[in-house]
Tab-separated table of N, CA, C and O in Angstrom:
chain	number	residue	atom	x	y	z
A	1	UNK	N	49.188	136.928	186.860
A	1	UNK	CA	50.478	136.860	186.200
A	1	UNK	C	50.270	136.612	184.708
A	1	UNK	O	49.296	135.894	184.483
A	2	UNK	N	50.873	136.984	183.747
A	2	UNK	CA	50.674	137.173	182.478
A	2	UNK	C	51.861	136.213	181.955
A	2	UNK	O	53.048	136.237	182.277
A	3	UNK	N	51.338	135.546	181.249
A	3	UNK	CA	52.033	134.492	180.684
A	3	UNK	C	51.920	134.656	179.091
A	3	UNK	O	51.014	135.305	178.569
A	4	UNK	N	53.167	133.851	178.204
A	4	UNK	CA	53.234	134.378	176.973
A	4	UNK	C	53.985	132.967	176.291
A	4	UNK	O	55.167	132.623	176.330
A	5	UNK	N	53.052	132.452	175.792
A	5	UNK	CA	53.340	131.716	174.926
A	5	UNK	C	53.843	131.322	173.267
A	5	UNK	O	52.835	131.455	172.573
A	6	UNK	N	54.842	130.958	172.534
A	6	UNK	CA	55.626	130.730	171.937
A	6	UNK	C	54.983	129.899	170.861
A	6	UNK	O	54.675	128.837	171.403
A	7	UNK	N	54.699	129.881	169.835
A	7	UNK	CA	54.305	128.649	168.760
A	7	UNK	C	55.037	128.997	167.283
A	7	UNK	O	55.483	130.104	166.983
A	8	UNK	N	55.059	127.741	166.391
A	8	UNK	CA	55.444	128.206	165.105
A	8	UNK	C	56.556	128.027	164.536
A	8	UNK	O	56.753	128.248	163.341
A	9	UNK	N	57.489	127.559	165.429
A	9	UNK	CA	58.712	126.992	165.083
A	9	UNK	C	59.047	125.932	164.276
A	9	UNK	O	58.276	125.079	163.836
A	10	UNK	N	60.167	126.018	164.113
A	10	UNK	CA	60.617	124.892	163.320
A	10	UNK	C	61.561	124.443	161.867
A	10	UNK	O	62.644	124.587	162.435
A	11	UNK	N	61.798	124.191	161.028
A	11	UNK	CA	63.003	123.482	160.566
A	11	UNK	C	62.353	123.995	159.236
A	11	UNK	O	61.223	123.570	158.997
A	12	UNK	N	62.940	124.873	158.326
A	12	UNK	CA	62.245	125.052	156.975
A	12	UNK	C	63.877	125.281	156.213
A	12	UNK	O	65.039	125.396	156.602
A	13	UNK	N	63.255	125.265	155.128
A	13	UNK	CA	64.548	125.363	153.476
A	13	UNK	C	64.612	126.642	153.381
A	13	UNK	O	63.587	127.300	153.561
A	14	UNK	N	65.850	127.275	153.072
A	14	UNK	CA	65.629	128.469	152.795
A	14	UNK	C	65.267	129.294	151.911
A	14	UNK	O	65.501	128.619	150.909
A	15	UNK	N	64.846	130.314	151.514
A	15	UNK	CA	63.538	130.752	150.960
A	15	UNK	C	61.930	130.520	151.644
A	15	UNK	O	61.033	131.245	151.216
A	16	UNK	N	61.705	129.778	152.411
A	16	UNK	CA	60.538	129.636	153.325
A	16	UNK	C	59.792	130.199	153.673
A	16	UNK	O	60.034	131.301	153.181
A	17	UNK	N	58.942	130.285	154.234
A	17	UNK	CA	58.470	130.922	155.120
A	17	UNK	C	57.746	130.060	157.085
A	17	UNK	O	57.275	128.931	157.223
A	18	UNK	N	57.936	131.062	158.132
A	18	UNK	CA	56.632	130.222	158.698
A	18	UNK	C	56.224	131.840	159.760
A	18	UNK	O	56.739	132.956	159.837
A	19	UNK	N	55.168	131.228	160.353
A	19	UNK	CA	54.094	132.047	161.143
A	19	UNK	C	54.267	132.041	162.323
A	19	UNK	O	53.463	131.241	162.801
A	20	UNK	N	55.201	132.732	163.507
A	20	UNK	CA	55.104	132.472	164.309
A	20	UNK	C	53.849	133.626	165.446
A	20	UNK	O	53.510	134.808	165.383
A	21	UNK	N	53.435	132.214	166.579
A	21	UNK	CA	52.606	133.042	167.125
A	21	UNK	C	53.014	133.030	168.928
A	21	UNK	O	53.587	132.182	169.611
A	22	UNK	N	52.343	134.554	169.316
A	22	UNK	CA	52.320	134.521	170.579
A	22	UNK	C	51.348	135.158	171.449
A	22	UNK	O	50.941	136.319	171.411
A	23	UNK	N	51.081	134.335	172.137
A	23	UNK	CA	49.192	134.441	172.721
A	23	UNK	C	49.599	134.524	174.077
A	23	UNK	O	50.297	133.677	174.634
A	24	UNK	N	49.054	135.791	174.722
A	24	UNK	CA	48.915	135.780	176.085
A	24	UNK	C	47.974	135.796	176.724
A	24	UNK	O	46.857	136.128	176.325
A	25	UNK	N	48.314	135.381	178.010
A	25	UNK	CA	46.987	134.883	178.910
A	25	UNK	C	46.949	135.570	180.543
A	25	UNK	O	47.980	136.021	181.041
A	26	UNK	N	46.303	135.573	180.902
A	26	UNK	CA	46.411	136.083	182.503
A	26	UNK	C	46.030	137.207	182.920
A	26	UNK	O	45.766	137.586	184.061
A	27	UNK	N	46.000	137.972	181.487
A	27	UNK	CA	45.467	139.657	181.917
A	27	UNK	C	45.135	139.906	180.173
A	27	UNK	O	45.711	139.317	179.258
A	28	UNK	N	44.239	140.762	180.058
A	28	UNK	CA	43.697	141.550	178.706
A	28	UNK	C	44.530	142.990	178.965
A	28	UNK	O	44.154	143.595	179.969
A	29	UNK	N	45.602	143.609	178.198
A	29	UNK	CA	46.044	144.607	177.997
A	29	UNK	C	45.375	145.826	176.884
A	29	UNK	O	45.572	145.861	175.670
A	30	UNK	N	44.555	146.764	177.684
A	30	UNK	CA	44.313	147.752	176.579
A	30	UNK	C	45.025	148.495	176.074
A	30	UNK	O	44.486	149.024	175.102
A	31	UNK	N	46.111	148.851	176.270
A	31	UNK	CA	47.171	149.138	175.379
A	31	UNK	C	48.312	148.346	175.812
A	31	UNK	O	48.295	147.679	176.847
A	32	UNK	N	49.361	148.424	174.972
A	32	UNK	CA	50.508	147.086	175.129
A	32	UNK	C	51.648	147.571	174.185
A	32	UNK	O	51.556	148.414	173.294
A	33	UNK	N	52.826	146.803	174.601
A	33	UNK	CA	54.073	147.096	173.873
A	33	UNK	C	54.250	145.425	173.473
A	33	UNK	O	54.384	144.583	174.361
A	34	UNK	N	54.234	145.160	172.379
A	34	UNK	CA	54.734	143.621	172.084
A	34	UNK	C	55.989	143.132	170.999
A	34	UNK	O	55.862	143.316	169.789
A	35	UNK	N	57.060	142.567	171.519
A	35	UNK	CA	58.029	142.911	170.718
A	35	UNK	C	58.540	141.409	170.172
A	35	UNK	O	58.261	140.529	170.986
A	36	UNK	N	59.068	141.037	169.251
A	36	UNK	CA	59.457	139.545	169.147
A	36	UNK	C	61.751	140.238	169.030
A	36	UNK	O	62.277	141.106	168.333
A	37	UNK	N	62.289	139.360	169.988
A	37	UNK	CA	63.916	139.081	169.614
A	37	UNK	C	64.044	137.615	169.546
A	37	UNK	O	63.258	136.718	169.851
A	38	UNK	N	65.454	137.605	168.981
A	38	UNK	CA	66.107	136.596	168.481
A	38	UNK	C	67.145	136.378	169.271
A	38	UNK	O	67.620	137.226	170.026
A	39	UNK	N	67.510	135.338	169.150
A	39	UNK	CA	69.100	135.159	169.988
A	39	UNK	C	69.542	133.609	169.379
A	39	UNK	O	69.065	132.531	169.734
A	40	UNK	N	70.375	133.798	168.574
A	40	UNK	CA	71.465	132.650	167.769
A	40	UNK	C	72.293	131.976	168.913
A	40	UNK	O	72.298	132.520	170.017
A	41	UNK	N	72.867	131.029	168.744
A	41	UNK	CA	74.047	130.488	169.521
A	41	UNK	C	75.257	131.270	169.522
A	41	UNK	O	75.759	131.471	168.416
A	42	UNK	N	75.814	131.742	170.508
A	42	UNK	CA	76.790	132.543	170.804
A	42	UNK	C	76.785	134.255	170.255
A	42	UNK	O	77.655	135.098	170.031
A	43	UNK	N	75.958	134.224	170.221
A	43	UNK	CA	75.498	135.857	169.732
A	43	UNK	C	74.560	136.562	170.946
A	43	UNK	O	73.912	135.943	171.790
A	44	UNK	N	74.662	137.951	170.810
A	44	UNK	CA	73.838	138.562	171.864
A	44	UNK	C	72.108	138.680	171.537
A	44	UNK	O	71.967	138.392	170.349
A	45	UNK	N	71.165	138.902	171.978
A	45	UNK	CA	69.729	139.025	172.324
A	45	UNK	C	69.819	140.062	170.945
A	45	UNK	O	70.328	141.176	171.073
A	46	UNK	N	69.184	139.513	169.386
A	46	UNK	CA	68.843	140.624	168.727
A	46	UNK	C	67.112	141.402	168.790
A	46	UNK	O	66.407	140.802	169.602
A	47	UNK	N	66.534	142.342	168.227
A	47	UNK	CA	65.295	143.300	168.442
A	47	UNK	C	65.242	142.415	167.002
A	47	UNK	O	66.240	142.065	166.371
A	48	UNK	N	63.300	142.033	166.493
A	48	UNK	CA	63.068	141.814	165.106
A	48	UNK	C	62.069	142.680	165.149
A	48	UNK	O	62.235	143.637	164.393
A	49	UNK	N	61.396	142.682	165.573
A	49	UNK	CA	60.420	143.332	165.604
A	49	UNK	C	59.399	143.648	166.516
A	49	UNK	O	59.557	142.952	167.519
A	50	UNK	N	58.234	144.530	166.639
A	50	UNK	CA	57.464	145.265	167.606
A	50	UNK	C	56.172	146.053	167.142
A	50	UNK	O	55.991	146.678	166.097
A	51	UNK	N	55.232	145.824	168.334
A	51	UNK	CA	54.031	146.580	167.716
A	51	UNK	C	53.416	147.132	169.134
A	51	UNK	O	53.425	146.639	170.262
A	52	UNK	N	52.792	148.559	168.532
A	52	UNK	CA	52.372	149.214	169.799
A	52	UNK	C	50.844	149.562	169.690
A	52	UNK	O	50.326	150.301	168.853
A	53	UNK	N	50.141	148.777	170.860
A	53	UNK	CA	48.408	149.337	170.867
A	53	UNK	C	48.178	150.163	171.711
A	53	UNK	O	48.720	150.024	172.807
A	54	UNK	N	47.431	151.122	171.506
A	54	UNK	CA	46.142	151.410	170.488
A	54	UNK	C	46.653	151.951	168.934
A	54	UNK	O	46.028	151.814	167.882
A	55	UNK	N	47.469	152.352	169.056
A	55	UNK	CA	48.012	152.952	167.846
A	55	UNK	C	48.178	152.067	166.707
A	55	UNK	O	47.870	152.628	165.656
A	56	UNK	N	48.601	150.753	166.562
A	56	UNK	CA	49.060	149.760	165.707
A	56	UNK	C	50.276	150.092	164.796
A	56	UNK	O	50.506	149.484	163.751
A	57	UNK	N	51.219	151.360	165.404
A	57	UNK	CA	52.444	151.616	164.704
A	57	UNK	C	53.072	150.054	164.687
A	57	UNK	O	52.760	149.493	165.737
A	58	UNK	N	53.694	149.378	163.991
A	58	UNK	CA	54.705	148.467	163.838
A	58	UNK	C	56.389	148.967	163.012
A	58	UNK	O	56.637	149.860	162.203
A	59	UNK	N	57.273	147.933	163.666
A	59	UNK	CA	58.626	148.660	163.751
A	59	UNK	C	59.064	146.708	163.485
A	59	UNK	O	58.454	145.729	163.915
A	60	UNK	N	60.556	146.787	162.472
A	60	UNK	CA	60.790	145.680	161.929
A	60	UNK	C	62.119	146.066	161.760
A	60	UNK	O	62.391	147.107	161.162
A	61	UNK	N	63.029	145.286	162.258
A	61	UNK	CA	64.566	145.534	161.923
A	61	UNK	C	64.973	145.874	160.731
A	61	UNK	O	64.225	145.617	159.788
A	62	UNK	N	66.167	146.486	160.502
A	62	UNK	CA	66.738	146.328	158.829
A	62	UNK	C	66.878	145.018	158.661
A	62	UNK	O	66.332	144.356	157.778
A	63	UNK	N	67.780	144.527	159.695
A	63	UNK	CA	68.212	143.150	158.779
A	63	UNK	C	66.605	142.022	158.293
A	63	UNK	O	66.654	140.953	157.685
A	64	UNK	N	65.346	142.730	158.810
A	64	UNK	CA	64.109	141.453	158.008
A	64	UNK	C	63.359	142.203	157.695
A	64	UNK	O	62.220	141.789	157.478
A	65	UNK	N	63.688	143.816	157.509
A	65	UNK	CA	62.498	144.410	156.754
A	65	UNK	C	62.638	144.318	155.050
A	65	UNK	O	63.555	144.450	154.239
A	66	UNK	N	60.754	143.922	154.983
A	66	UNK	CA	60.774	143.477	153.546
A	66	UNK	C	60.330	142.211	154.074
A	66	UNK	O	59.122	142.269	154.302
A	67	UNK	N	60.853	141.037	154.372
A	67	UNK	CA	60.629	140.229	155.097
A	67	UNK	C	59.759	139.388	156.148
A	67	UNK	O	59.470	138.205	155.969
A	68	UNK	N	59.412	140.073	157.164
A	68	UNK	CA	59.418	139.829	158.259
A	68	UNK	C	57.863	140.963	158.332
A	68	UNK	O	57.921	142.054	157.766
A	69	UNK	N	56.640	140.553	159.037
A	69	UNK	CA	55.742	141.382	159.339
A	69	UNK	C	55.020	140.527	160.726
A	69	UNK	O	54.703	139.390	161.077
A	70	UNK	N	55.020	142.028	161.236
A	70	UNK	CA	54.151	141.709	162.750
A	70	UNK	C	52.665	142.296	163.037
A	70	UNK	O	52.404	143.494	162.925
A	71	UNK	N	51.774	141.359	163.399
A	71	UNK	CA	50.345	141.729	163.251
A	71	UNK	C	49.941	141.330	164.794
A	71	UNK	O	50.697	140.741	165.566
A	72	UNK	N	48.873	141.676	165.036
A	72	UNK	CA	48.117	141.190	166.389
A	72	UNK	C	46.243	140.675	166.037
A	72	UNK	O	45.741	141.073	164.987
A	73	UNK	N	45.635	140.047	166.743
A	73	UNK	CA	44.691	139.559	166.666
A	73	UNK	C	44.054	140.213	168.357
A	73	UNK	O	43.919	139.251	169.114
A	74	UNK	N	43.757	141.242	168.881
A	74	UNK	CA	43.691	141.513	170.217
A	74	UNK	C	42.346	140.413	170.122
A	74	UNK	O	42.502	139.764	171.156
A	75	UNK	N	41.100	139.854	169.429
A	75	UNK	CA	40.452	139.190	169.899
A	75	UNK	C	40.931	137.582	170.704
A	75	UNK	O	40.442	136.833	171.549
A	76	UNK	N	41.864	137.619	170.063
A	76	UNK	CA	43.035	136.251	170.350
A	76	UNK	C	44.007	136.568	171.289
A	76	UNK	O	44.497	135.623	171.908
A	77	UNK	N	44.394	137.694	171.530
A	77	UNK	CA	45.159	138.087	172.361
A	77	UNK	C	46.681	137.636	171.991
A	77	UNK	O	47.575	137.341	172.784
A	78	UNK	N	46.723	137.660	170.752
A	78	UNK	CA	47.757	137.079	169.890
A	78	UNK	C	49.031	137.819	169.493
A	78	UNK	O	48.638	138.975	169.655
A	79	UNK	N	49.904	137.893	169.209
A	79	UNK	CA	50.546	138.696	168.102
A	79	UNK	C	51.384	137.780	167.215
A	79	UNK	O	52.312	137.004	167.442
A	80	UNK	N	50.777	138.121	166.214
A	80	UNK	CA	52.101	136.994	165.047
A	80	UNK	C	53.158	137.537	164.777
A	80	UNK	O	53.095	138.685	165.217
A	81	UNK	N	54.273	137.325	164.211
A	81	UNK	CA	55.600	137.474	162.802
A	81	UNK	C	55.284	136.406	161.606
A	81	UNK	O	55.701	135.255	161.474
A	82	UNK	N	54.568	137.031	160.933
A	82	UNK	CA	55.434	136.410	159.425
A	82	UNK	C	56.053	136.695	159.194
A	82	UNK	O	56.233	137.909	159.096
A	83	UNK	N	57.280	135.427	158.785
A	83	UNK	CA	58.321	135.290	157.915
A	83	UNK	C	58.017	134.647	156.722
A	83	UNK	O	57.366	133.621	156.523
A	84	UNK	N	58.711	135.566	155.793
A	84	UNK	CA	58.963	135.266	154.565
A	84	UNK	C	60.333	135.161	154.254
A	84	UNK	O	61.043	135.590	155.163
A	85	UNK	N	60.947	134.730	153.262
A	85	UNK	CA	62.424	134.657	152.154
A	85	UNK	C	63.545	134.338	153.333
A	85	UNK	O	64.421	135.184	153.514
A	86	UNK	N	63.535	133.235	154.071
A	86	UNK	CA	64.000	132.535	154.962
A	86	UNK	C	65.224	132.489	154.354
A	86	UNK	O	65.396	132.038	153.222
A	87	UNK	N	66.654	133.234	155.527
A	87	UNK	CA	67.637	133.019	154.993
A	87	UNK	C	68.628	132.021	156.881
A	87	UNK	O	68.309	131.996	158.070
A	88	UNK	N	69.777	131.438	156.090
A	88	UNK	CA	70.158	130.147	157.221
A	88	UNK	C	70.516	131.220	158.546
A	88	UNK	O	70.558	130.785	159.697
A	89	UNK	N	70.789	132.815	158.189
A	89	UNK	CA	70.920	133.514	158.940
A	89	UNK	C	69.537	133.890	159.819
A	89	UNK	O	69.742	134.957	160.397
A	90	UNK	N	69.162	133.743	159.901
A	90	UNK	CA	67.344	133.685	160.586
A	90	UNK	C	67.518	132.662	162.013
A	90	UNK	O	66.994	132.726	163.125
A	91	UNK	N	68.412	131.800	161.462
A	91	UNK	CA	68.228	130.720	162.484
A	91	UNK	C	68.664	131.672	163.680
A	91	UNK	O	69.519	132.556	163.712
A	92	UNK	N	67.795	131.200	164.652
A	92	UNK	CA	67.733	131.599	166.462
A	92	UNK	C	66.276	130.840	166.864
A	92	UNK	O	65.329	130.337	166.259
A	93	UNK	N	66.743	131.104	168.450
A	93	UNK	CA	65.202	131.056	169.330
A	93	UNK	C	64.719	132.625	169.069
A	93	UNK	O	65.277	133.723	169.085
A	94	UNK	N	63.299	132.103	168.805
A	94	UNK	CA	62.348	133.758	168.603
A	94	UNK	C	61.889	133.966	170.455
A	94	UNK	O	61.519	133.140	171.289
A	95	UNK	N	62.088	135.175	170.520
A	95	UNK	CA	61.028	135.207	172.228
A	95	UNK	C	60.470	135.923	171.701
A	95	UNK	O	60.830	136.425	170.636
A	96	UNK	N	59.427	136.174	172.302
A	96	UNK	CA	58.086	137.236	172.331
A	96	UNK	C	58.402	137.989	173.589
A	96	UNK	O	59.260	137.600	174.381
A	97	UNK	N	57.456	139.432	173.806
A	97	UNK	CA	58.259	139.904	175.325
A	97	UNK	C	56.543	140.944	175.012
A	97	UNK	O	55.905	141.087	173.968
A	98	UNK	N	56.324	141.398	176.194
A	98	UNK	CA	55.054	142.135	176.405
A	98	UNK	C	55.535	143.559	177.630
A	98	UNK	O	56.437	143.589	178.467
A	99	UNK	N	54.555	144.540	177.280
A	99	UNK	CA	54.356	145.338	178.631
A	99	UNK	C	53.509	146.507	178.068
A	99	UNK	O	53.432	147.137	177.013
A	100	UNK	N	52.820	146.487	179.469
A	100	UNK	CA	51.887	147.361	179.656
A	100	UNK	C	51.578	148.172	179.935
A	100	UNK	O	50.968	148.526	180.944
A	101	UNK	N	52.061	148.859	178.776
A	101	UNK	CA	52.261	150.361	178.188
A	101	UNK	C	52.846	150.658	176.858
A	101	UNK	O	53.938	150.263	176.451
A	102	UNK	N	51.946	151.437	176.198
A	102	UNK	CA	52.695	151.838	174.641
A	102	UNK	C	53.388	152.555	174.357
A	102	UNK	O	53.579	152.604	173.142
A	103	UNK	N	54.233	153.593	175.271
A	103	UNK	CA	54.738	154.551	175.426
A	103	UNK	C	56.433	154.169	175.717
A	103	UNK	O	57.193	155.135	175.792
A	104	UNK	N	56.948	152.932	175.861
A	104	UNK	CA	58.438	152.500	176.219
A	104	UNK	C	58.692	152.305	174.594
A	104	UNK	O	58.029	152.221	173.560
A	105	UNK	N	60.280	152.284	175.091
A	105	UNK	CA	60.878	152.013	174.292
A	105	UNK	C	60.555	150.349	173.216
A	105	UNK	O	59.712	149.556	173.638
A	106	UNK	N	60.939	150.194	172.554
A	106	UNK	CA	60.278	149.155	171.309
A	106	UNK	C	62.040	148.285	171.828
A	106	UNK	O	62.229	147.248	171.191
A	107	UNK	N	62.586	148.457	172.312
A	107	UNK	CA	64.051	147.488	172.595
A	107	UNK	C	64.025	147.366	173.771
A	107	UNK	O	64.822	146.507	174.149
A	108	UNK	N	63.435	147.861	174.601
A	108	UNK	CA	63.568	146.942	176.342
A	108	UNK	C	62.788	147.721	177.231
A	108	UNK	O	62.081	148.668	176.886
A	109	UNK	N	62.931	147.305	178.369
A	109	UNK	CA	62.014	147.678	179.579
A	109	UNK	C	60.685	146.515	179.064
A	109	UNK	O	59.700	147.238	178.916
A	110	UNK	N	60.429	145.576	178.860
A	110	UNK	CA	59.646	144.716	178.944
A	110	UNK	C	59.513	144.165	180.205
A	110	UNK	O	60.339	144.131	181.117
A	111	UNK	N	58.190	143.665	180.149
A	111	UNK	CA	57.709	143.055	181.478
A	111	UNK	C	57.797	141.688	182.052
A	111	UNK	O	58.113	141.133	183.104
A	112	UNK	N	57.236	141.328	180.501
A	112	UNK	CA	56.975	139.844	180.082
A	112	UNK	C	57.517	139.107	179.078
A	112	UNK	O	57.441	139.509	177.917
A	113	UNK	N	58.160	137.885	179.415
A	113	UNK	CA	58.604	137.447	178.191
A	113	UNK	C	58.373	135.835	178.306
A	113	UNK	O	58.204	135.274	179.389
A	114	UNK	N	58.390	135.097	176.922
A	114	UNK	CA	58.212	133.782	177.081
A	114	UNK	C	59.319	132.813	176.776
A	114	UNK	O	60.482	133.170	176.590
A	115	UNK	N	58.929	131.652	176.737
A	115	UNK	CA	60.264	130.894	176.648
A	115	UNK	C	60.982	130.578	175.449
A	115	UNK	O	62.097	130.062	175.519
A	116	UNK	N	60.220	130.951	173.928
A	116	UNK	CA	60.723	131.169	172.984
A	116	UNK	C	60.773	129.506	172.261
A	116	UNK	O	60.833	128.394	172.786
A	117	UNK	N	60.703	130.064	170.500
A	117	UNK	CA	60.247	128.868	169.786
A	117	UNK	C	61.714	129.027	168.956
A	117	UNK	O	62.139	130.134	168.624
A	118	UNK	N	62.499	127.638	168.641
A	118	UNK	CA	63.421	127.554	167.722
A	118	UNK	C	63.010	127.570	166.598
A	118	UNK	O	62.045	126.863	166.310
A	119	UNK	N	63.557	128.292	165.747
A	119	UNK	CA	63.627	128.832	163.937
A	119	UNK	C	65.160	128.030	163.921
A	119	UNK	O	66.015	128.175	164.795
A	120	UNK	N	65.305	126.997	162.492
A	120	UNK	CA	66.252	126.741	161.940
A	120	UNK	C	65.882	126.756	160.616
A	120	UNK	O	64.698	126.475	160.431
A	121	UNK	N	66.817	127.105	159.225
A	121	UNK	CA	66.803	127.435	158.434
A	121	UNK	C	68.065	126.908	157.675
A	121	UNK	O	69.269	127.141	157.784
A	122	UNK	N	67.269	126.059	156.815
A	122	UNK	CA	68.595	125.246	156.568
A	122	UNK	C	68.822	125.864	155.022
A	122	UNK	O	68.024	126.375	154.237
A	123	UNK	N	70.301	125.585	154.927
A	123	UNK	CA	70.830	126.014	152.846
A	123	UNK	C	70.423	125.402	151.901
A	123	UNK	O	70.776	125.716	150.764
């Protein structure tokens, strides 16, 4: 079972930045779909961003491109988001979500997802 862990959260000023990471465990994926959403209080599940291996295409919303970059570490089995230019609109839980295959869609059919790290972003 593939598990997906959440780090990186937390309480910054706006203009900020932080690093969030997500490391999975349970299986090594040679190719992979890895996507990070958001979800605010009373708002629906937003897409931020996504990255697809072997290829290393990456895909970043309008509302944090410029912003916002997604990298992977496959020796770590990692994938980060940096955030940069932290605005109070940022604030949500980040999830991470996985599946195994590079060929789906970059907004759903995921396999895996974790329990997600709170981002607050204060004025």
């Amino acid at each position: 079972q593939v598990q997906l862990v959440e780090s990186g959260g937390g309480l910054v000023q706006a203009g900020g930045s932080l690093r969030l990471s997500c490391a999975a465990s349970g299986r090594t994926f040679s190719s992979y779909r890895m996507g990070w959403f958001r979800q605010a209080p009373g708002k629906e599940r937003e897409f931020v961003a996504a990255i697809r291996w072997p290829s290393g295409d990456t895909y970043v919303a309008n509302s944090v491109k410029g912003r916002f970059t997604i990298s992977r570490d496959n020796a770590k089995n990692t994938v980060y988001l940096q955030m940069n230019s932290l605005k109070p609109e940022d604030t949500a839980v980040y999830v991470c979500a996985a599946a195994d295959d590079s060929w789906g869609s970059i907004y759903s059919t995921y396999d895996y997802w974790g329990q997600g790290t709170q981002v607050t972003v204060s004025s």
